[in-house]
Coordinates of N, CA and C in Angstrom, one line a residue:
X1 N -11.4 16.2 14.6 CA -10.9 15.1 13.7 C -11.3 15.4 12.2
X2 N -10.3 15.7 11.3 CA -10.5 15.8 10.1 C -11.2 14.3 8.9
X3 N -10.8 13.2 9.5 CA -11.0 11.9 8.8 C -10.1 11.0 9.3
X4 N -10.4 9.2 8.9 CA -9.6 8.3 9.0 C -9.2 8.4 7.6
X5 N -8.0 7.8 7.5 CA -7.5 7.4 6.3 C -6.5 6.2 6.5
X6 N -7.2 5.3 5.3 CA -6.4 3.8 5.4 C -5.8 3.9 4.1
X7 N -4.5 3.3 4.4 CA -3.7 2.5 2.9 C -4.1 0.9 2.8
X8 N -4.1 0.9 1.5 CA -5.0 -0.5 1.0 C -3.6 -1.2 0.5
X9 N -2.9 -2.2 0.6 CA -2.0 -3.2 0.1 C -0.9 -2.8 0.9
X10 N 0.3 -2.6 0.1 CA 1.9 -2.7 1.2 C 2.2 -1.6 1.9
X11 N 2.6 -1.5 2.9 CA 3.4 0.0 3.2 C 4.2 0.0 2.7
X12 N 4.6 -0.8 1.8 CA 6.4 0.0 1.3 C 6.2 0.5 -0.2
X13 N 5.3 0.3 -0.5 CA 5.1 1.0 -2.0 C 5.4 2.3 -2.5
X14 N 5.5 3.0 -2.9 CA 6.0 4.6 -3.2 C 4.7 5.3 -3.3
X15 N 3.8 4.5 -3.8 CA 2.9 5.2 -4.3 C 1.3 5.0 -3.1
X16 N 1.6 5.8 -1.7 CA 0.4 5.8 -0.7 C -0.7 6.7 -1.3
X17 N -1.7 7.0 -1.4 CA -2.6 7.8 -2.1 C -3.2 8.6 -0.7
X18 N -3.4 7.8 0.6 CA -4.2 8.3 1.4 C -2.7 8.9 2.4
X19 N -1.9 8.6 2.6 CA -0.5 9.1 3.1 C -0.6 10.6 2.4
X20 N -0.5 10.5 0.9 CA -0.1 12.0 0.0 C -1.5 12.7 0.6
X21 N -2.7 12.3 1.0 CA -3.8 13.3 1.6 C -3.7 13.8 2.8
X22 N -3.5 12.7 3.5 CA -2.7 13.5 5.1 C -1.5 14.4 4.5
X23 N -0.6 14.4 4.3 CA 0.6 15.2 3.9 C 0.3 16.5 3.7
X24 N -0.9 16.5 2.3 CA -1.4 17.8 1.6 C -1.9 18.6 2.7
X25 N -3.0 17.6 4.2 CA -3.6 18.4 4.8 C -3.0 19.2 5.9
X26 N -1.3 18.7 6.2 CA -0.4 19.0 7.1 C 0.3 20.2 6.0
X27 N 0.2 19.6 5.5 CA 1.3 21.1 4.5 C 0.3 22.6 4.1
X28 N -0.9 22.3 4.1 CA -1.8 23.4 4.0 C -2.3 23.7 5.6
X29 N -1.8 23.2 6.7 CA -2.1 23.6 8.0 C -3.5 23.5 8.3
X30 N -4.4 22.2 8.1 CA -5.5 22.2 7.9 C -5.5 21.4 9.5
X31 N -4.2 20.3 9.6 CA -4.5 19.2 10.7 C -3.0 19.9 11.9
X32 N -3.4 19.6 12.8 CA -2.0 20.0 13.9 C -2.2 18.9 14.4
X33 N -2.4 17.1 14.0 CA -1.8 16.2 14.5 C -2.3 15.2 13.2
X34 N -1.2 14.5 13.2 CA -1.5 13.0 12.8 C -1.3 12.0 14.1
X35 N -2.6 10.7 14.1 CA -2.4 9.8 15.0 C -2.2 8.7 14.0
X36 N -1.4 7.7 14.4 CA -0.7 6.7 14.0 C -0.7 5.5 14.7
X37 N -1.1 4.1 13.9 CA -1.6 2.9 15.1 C -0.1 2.5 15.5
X38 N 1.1 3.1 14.9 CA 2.5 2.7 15.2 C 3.5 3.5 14.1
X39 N 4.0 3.8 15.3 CA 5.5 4.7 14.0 C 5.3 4.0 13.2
X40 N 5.8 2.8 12.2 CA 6.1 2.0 11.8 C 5.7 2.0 10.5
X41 N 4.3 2.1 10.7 CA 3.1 2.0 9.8 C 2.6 3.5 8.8
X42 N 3.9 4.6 9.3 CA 4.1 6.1 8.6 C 5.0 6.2 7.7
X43 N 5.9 5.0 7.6 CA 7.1 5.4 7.0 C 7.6 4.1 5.9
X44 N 8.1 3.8 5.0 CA 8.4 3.2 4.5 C 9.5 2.3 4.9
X45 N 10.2 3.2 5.4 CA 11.6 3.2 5.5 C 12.7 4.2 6.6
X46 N 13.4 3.7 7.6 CA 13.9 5.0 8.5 C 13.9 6.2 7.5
X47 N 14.5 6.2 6.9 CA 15.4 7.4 5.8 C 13.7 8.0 5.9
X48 N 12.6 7.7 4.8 CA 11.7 7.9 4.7 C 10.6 8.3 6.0
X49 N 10.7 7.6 7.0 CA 10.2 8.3 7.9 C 10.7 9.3 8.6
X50 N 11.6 9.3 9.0 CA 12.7 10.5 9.4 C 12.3 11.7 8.7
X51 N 12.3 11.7 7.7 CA 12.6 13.4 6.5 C 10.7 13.4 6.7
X52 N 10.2 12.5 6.7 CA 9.0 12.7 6.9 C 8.3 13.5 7.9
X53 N 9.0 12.9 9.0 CA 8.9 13.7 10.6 C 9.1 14.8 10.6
X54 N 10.5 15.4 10.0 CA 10.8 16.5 10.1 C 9.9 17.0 9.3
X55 N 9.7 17.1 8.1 CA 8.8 17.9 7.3 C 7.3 18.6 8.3
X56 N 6.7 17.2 8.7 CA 5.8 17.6 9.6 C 5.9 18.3 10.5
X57 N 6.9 18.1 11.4 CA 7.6 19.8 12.1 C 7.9 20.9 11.6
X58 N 8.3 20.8 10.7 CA 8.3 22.5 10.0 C 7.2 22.6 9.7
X59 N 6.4 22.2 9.3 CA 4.9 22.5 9.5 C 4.0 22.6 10.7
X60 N 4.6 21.9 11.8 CA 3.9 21.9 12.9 C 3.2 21.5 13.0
X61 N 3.0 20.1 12.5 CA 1.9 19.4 12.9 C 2.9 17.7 13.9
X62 N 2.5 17.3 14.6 CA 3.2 16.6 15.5 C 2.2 14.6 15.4
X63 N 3.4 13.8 15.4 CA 3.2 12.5 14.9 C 2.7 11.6 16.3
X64 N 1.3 11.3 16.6 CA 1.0 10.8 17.6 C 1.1 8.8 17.5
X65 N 1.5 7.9 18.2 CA 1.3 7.0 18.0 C 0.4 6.7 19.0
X66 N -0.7 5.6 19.2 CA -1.6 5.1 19.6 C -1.3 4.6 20.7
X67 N 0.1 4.1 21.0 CA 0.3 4.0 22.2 C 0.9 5.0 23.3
X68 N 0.3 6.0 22.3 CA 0.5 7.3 23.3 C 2.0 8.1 23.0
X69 N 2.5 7.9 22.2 CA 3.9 8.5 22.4 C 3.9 9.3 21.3
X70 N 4.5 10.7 21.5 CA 4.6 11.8 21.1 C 6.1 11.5 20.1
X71 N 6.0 12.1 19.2 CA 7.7 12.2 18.5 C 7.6 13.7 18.6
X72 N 8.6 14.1 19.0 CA 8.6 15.6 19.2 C 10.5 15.8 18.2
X73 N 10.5 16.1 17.7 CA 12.1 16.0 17.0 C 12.5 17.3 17.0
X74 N 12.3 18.6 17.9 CA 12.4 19.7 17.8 C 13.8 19.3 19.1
X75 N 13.9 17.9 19.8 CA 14.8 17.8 21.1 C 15.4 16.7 20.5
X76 N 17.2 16.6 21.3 CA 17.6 15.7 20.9 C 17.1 14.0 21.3
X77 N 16.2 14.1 22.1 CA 15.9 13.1 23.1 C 15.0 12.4 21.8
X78 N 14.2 13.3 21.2 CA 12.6 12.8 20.5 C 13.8 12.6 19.2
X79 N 14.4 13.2 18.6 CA 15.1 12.9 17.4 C 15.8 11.2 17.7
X80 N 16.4 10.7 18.7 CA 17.1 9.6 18.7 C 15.9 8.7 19.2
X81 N 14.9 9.0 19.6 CA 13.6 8.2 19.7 C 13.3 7.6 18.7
X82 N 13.1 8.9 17.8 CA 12.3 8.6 16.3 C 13.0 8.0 15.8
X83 N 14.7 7.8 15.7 CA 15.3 7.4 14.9 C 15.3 5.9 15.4
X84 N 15.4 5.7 16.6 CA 16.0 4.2 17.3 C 14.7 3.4 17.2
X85 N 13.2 3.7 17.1 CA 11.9 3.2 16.5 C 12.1 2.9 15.2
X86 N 12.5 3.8 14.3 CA 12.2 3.7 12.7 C 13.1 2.8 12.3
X87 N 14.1 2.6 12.9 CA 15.4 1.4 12.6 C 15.0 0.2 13.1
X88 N 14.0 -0.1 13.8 CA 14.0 -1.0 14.7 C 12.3 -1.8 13.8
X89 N 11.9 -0.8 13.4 CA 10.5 -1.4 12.4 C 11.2 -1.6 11.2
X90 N 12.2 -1.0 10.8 CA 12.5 -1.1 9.3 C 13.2 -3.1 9.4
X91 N 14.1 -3.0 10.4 CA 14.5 -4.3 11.0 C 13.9 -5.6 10.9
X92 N 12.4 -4.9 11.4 CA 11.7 -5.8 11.7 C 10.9 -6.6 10.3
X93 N 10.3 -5.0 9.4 CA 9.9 -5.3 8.4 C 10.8 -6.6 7.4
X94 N 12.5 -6.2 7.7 CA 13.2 -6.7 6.3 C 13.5 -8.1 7.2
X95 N 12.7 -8.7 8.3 CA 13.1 -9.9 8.7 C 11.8 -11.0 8.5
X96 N 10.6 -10.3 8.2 CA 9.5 -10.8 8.4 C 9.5 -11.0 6.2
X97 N 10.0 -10.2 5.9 CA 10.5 -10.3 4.4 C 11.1 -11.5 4.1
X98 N 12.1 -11.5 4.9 CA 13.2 -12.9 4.7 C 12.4 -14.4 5.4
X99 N 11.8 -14.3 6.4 CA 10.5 -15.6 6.6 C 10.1 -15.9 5.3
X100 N 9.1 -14.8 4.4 CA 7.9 -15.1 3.8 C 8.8 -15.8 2.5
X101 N 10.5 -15.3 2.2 CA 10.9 -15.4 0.9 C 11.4 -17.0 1.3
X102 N 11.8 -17.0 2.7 CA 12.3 -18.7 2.9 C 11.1 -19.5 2.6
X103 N 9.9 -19.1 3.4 CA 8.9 -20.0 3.4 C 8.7 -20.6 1.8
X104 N 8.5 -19.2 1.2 CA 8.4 -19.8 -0.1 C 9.0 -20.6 -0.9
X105 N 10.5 -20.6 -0.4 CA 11.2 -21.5 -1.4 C 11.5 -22.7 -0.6
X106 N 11.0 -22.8 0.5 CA 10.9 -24.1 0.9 C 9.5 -24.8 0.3
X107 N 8.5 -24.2 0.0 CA 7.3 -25.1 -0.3 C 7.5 -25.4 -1.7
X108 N 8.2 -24.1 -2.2 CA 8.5 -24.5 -4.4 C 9.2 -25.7 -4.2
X109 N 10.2 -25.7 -2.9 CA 11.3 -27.4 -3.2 C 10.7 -28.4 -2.9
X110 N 9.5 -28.8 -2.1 CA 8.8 -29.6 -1.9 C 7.8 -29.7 -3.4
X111 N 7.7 -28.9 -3.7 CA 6.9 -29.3 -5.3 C 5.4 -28.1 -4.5
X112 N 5.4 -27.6 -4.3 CA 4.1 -27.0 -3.7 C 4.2 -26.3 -4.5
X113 N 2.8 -25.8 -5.2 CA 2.3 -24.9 -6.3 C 2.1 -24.1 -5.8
X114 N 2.6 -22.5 -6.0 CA 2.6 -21.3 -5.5 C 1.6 -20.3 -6.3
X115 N 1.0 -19.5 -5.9 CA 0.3 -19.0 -6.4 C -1.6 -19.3 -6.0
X116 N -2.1 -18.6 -7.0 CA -3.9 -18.8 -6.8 C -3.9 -19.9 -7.8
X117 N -5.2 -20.7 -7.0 CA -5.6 -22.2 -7.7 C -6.2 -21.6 -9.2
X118 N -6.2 -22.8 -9.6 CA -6.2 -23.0 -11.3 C -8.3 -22.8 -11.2
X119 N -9.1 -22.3 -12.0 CA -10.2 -22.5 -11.6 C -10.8 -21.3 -12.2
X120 N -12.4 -21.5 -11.3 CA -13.4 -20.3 -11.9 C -13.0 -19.2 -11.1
X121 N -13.3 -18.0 -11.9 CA -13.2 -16.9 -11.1 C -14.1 -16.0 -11.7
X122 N -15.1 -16.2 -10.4 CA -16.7 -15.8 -10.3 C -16.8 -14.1 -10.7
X123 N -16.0 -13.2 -10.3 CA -15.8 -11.8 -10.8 C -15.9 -11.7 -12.5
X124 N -14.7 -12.2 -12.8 CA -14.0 -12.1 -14.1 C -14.9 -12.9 -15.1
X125 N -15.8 -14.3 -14.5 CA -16.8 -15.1 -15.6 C -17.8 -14.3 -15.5
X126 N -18.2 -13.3 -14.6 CA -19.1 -12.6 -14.5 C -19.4 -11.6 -15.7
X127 N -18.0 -10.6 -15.5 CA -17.7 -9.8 -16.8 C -17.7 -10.2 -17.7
X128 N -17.1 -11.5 -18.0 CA -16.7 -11.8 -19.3 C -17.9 -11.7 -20.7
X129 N -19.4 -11.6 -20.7 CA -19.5 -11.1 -21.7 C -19.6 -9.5 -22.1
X130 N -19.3 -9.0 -20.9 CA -19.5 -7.2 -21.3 C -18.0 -7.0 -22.0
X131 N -17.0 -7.8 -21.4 CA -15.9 -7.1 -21.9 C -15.3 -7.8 -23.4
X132 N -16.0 -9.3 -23.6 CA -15.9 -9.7 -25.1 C -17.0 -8.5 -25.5
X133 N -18.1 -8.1 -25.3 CA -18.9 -7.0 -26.4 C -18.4 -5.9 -26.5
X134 N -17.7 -5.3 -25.6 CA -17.0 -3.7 -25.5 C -15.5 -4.0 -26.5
X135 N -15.1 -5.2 -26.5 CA -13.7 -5.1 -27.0 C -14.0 -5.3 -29.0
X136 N -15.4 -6.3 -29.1 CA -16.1 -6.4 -29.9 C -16.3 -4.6 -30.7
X137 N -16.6 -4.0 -29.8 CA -16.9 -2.8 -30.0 C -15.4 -1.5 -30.2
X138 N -14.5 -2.3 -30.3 CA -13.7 -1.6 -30.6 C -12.8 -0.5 -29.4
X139 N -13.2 -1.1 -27.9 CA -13.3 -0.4 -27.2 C -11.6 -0.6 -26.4
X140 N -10.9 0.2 -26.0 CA -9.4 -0.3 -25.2 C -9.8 -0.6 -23.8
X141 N -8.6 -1.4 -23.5 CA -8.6 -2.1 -22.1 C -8.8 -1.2 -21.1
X142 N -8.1 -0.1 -21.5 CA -8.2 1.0 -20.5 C -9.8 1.5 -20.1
X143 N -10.0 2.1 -21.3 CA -11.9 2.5 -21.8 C -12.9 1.3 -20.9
X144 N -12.6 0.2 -21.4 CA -13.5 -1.0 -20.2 C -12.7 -1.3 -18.9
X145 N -11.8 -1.1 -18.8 CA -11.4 -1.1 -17.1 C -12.4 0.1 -16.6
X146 N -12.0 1.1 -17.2 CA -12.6 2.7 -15.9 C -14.8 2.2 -15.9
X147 N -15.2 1.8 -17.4 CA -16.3 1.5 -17.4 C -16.7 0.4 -16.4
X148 N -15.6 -0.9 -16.2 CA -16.5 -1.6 -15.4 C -16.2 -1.6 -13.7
X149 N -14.8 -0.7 -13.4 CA -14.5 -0.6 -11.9 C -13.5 -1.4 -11.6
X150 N -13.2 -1.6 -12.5 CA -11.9 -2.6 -13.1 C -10.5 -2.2 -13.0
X151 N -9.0 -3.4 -13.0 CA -7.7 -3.1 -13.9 C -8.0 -3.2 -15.4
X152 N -6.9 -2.8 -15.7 CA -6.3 -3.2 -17.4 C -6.1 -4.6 -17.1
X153 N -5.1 -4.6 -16.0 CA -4.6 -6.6 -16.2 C -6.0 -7.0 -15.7
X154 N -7.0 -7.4 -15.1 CA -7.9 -7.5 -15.1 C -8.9 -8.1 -16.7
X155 N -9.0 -6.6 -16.8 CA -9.5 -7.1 -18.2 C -9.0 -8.0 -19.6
X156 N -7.3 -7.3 -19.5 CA -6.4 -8.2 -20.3 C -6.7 -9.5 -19.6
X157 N -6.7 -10.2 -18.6 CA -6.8 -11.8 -18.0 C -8.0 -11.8 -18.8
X158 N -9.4 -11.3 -18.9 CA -10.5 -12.1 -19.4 C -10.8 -12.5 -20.6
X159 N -10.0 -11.3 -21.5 CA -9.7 -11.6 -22.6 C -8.9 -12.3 -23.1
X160 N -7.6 -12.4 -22.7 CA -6.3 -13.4 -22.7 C -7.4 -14.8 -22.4
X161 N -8.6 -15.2 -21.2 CA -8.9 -16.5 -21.3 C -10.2 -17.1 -22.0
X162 N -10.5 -15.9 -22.5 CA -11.5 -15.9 -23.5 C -11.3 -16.7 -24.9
X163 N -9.8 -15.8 -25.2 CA -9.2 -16.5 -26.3 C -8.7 -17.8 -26.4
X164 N -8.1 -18.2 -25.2 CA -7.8 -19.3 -25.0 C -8.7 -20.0 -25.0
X165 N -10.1 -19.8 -24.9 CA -10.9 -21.0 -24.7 C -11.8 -21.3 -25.7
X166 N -11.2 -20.2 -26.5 CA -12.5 -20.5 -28.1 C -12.0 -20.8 -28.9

C-alpha cells in the first residue's frame, strides 16, 4: 500500500488535489491498483469516469471498489459494467442535487433564513488583531492568508467586519 488519500469538500469539483496524486502515481507505474469505497466516488461524472478508467488501463493499473468488484474494461462485459454503474451514480448524484435545491426553496418560501447564523466567530475574532496589525503593516491578503493558514476570503471577511465595526 502506497497511502490513503482523501478529497476534502465536493466530488464534482475540477479541481481534486489528492485524485491528481493517485493519477501521477498510476501514470508513473508506481501503484498497480487503486481501491475505491465506490465507483461513484472516482469520477465526477460518467464521461469523466469512463476516460478515466481507461487511462488507468493503458497504464495498467486496475480500479478496485470495496465491495469487491473489479472494473476490468479491457472486455466488453467490464466496459458496459463500468459504464451502466457510472450512469447510474451520476443519476443518483443529479437527483440528490435536485432534493437539496427543492429543500431549499421551500424553507426561503417559508421565510427561513438560509445560510450561517449572524454572530461571533471564535476563529476569525481570534485573528482579528494579527490581521488589523499585518494589514496595518502594509501587508496583502494573500501575504496574511499563507502567514496565518488561512483564505484570502477569510481574511477579506475580518477586515470587511473590522471596518464595519469601527
Amino acid at each position: 500500500m502506497v497511502g490513503i488519500f482523501k478529497e476534502t469538500g465536493s466530488g464534482t469539483k475540477l479541481d481534486r488535489a489528492e485524485r491528481k496524486k493517485v493519477l501521477a502515481l498510476a501514470q508513473s507505474r508506481q501503484i498497480d491498483a487503486i481501491l475505491v469505497t465506490e465507483l461513484s466516488r472516482w469520477g465526477r461524472s460518467t464521461l469523466d469516469l469512463l476516460n478515466t478508467l481507461r487511462e488507468l488501463e493503458n497504464w495498467k493499473v486496475s480500479v478496485i471498489a470495496m465491495n469487491g468488484m473489479a472494473f476490468d474494461l479491457s472486455s466488453p462485459y467490464g466496459r458496459m459494467l463500468a459504464t451502466f454503474l457510472s450512469g447510474i451514480a451520476e443519476f443518483e448524484r443529479d437527483l440528490i442535487s435536485e432534493r437539496v435545491k427543492s429543500g431549499l426553496a421551500v424553507a426561503k418560501a417559508r421565510g427561513k433564513r438560509l445560510g450561517r447564523q449572524a454572530g461571533v466567530r471564535p476563529k476569525s475574532d481570534r485573528l482579528l488583531p494579527k490581521v488589523v496589525a499585518m494589514r496595518a503593516e502594509g501587508r496583502s491578503y494573500r501575504w496574511i492568508a499563507r502567514e496565518l493558514g488561512i483564505s484570502k476570503n477569510t481574511v477579506a471577511d475580518i477586515v470587511q467586519r473590522h471596518r464595519a465595526n469601527a
